[in-house]
mmCIF file with all atom_site columns, C-alpha atoms in Angstrom:
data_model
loop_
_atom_site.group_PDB
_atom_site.id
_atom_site.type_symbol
_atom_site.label_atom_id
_atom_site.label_alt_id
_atom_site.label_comp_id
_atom_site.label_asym_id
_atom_site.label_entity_id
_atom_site.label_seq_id
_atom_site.pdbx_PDB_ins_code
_atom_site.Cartn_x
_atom_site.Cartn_y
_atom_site.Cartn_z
_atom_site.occupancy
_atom_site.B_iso_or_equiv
_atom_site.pdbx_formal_charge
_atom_site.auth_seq_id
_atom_site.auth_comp_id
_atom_site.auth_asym_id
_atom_site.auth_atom_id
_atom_site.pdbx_PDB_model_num
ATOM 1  C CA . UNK A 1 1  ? -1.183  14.489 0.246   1.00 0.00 ? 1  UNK A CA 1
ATOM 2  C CA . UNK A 1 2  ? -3.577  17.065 -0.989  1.00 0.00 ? 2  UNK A CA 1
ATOM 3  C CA . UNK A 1 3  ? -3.877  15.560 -4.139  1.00 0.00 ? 3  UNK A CA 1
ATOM 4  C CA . UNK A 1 4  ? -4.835  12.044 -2.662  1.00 0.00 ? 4  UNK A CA 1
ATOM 5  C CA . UNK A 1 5  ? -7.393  13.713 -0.432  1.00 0.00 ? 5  UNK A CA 1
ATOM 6  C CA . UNK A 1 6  ? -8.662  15.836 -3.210  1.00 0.00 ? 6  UNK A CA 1
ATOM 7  C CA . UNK A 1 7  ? -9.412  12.371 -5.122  1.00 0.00 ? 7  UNK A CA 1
ATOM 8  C CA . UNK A 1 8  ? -10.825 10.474 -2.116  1.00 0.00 ? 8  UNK A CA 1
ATOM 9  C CA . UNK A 1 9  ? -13.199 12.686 -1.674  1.00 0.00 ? 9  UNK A CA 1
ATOM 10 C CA . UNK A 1 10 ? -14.104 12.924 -5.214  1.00 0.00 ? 10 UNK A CA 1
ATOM 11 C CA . UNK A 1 11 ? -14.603 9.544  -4.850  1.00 0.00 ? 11 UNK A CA 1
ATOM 12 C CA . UNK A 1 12 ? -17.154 9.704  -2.141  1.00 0.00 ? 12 UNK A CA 1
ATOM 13 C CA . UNK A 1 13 ? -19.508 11.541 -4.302  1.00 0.00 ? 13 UNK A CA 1
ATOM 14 C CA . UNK A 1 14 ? -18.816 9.382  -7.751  1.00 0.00 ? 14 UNK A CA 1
ATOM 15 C CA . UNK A 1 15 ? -19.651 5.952  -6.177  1.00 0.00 ? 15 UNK A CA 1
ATOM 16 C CA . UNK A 1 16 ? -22.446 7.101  -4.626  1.00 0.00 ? 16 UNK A CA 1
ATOM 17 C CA . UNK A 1 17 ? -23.989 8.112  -7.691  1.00 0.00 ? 17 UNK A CA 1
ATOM 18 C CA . UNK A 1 18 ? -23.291 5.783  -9.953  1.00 0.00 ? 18 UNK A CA 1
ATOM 19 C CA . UNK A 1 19 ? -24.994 3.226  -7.521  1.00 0.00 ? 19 UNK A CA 1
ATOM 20 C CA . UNK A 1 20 ? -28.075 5.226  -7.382  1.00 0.00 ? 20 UNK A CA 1
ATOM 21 C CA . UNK A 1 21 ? -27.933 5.135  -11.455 1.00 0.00 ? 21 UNK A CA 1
ATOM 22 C CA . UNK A 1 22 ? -27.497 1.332  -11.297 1.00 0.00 ? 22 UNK A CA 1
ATOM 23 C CA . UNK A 1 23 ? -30.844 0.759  -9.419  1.00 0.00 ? 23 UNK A CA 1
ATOM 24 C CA . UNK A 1 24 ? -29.009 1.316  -5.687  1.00 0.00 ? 24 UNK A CA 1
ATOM 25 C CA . UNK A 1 25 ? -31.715 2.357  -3.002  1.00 0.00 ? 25 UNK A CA 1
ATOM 26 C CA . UNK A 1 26 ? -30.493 6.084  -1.846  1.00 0.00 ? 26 UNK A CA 1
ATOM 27 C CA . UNK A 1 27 ? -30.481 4.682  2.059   1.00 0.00 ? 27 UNK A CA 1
ATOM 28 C CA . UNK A 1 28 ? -27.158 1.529  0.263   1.00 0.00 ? 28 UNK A CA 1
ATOM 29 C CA . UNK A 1 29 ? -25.596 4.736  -1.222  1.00 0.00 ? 29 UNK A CA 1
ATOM 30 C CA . UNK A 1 30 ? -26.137 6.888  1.464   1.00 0.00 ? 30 UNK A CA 1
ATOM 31 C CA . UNK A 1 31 ? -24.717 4.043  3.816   1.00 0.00 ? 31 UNK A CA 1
ATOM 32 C CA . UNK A 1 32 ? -21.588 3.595  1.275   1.00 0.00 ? 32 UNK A CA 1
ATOM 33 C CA . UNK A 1 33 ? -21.070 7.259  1.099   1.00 0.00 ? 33 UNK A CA 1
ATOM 34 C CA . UNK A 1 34 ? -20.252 7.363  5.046   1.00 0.00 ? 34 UNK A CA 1
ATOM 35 C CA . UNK A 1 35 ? -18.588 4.123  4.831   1.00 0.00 ? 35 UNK A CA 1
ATOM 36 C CA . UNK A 1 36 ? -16.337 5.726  2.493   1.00 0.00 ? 36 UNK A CA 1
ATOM 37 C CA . UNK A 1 37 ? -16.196 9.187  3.684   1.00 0.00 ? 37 UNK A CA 1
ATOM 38 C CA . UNK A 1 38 ? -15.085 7.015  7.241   1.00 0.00 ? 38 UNK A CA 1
ATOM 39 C CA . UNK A 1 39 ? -12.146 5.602  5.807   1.00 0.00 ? 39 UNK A CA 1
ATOM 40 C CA . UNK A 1 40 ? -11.049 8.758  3.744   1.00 0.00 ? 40 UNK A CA 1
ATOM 41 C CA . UNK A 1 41 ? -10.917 10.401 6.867   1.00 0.00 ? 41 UNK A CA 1
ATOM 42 C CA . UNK A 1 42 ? -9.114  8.166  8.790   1.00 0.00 ? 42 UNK A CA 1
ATOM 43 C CA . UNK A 1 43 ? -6.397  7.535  6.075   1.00 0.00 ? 43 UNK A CA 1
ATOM 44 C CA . UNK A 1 44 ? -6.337  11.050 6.205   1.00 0.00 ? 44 UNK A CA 1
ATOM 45 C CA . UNK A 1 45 ? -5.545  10.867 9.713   1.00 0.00 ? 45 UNK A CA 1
ATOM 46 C CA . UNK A 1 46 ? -2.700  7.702  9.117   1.00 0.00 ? 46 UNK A CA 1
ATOM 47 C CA . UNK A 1 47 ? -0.920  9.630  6.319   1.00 0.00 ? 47 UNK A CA 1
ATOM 48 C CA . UNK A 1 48 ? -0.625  12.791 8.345   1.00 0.00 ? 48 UNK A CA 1
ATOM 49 C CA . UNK A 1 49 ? 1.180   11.327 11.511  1.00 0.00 ? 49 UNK A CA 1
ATOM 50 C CA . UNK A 1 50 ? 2.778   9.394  9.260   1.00 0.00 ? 50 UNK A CA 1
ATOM 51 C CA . UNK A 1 51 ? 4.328   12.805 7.622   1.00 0.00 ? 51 UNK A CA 1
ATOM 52 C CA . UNK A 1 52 ? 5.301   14.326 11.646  1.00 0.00 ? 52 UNK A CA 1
ATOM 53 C CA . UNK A 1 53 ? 6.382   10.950 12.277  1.00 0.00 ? 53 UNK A CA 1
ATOM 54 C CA . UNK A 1 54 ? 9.187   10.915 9.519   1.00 0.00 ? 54 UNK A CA 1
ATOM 55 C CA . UNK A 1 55 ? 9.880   14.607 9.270   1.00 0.00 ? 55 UNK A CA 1
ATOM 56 C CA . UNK A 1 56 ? 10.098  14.436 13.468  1.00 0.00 ? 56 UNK A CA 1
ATOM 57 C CA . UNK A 1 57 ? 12.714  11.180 12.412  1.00 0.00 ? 57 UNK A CA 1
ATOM 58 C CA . UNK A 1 58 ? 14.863  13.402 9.731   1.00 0.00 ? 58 UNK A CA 1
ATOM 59 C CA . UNK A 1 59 ? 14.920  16.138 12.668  1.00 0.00 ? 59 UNK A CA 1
ATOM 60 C CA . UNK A 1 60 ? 16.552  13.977 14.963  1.00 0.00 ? 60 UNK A CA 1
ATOM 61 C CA . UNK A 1 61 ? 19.088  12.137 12.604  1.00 0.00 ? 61 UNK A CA 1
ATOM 62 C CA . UNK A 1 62 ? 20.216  15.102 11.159  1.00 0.00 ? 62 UNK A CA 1
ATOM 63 C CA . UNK A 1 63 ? 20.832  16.728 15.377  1.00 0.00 ? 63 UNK A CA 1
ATOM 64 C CA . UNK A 1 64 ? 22.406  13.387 16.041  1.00 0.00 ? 64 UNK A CA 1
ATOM 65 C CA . UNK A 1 65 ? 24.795  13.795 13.095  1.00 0.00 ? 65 UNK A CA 1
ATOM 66 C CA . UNK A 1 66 ? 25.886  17.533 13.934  1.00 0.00 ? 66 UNK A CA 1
ATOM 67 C CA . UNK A 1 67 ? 26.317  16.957 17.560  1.00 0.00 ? 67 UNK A CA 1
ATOM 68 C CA . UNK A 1 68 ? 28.528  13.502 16.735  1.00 0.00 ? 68 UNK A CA 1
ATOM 69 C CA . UNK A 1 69 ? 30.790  15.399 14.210  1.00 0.00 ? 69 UNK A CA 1
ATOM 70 C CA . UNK A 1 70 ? 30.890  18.583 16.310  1.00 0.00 ? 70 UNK A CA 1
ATOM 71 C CA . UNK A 1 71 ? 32.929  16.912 19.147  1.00 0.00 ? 71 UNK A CA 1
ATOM 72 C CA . UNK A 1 72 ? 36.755  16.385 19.460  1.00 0.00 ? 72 UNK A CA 1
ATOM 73 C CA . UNK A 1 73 ? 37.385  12.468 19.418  1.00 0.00 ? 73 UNK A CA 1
ATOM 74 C CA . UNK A 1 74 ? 39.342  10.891 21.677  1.00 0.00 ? 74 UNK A CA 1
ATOM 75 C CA . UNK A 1 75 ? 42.507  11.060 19.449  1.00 0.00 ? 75 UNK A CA 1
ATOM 76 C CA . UNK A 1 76 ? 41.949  14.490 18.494  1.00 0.00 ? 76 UNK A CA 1
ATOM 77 C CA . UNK A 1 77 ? 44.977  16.850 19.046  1.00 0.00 ? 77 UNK A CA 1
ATOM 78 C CA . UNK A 1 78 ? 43.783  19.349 21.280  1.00 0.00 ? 78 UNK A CA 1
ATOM 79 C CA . UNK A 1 79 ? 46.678  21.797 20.820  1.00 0.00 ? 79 UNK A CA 1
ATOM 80 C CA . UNK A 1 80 ? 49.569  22.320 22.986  1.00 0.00 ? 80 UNK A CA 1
ATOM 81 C CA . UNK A 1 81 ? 53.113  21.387 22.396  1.00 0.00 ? 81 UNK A CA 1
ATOM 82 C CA . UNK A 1 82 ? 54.646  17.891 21.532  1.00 0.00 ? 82 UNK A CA 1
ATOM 83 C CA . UNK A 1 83 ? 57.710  16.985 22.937  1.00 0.00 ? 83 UNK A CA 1
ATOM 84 C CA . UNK A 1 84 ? 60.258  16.014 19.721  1.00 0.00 ? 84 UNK A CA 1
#
């Protein structure tokens, strides 16, 4: 994720200034630099609870598998003696 961040926010500064050196006013770059600094930040946000959201998901299947194979089923021989 760090590396995707990292480039986003390269971004924010290259498109800015290319605009300015294609003739864009500094108040449309300045506007597309927070436009794009906005959604950087807020895909920022998305891909973070995204990464709880799965690593909270692999938490709980891999409880829910212990617990299930943990337990003696229902035709599990629970010890004792068999009559023969």
């Amino acid at each position: 994720m760090k590396d995707v961040v990292g480039w986003a926010a390269f971004s924010c500064v290259l498109v800015p200034v290319v605009l300015i050196v294609y003739g864009t006013s500094l108040a449309g770059a300045g506007g597309a630099a927070l436009g794009l600094a906005a959604v950087t930040g807020a895909c920022r946000v998305l891909l973070r609870r995204s990464e709880r959201g799965t690593a909270r998901l692999c938490t709980e299947r891999h409880t829910g598998d212990r617990a299930r194979h943990g337990r003696a089923g229902a035709g599990a021989h629970r010890g004792g003696r068999h009559g023969g």
